[in-house]
CSV table of C-alpha atoms in Angstrom, one decimal:
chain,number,residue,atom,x,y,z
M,4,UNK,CA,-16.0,38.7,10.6
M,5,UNK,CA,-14.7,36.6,13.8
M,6,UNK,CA,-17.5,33.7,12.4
M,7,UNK,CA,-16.5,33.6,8.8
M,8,UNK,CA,-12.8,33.4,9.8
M,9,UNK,CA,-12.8,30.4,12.2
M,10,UNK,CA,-14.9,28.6,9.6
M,11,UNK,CA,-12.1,29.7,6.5
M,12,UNK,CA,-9.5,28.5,8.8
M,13,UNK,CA,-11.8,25.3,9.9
M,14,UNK,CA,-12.2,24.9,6.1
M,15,UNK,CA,-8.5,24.9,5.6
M,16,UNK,CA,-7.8,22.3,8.2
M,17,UNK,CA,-9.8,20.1,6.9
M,18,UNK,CA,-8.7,20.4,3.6
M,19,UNK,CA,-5.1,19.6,4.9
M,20,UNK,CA,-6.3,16.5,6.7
M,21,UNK,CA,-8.0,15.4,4.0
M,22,UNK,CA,-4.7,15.7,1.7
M,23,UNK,CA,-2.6,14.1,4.6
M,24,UNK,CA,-4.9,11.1,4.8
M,25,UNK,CA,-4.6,11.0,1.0
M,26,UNK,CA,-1.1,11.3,1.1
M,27,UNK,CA,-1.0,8.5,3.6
M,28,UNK,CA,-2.9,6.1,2.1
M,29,UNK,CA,-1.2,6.5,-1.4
M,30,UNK,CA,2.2,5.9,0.4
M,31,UNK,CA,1.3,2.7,2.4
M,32,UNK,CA,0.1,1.6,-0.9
M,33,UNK,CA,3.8,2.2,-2.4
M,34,UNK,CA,5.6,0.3,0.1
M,35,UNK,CA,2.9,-2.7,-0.2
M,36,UNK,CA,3.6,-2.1,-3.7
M,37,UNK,CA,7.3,-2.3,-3.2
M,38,UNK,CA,7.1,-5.5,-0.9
M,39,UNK,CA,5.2,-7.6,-3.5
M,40,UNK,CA,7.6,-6.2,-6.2
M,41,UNK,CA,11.0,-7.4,-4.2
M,42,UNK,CA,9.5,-10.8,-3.1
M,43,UNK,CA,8.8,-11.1,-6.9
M,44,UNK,CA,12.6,-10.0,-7.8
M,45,UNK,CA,13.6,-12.1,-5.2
M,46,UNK,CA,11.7,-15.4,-6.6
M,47,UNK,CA,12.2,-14.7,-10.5
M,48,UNK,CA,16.0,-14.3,-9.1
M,49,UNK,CA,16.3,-18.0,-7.5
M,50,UNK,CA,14.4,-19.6,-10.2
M,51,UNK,CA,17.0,-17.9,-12.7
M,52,UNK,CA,19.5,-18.6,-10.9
M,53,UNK,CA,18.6,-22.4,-10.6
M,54,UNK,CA,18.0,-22.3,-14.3
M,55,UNK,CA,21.5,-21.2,-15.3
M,56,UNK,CA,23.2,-22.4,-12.0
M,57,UNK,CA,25.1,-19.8,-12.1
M,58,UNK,CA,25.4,-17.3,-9.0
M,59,UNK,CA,23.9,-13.7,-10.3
M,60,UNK,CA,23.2,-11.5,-7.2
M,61,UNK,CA,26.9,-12.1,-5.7
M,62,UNK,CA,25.8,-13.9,-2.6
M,63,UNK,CA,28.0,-17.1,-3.0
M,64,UNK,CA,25.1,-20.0,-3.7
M,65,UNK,CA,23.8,-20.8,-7.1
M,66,UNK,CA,20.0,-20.8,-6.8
């Protein structure tokens, strides 16, 4: 019974790494996400900005 119990529990570990690694990887890939999406925002926002020349995220500068 000692056998089959280290190799449930063994099992189980693994399982939980496995969905740890997962979890890892899928949330790295949400802040790259989020990076490309606020240097995006960022760019759209100056080019809009020098479009209009008007100042739309409050900073002071126009563009």
């Amino acid at each position: 019974m000692g056998l089959f119990w280290d190799l449930m529990q063994q099992s189980q570990i693994s399982d939980q790494q496995n969905r740890a690694n997962s979890l890892e990887g899928r949330v790295a890939w949400l802040e790259e996400e989020l990076h490309h999406t606020k240097v995006l925002l960022v760019k759209t926002l100056k080019a809009l900005e020098e479009y209009t020349g008007q100042d739309i995220d409050g900073d002071g500068v126009a563009g």
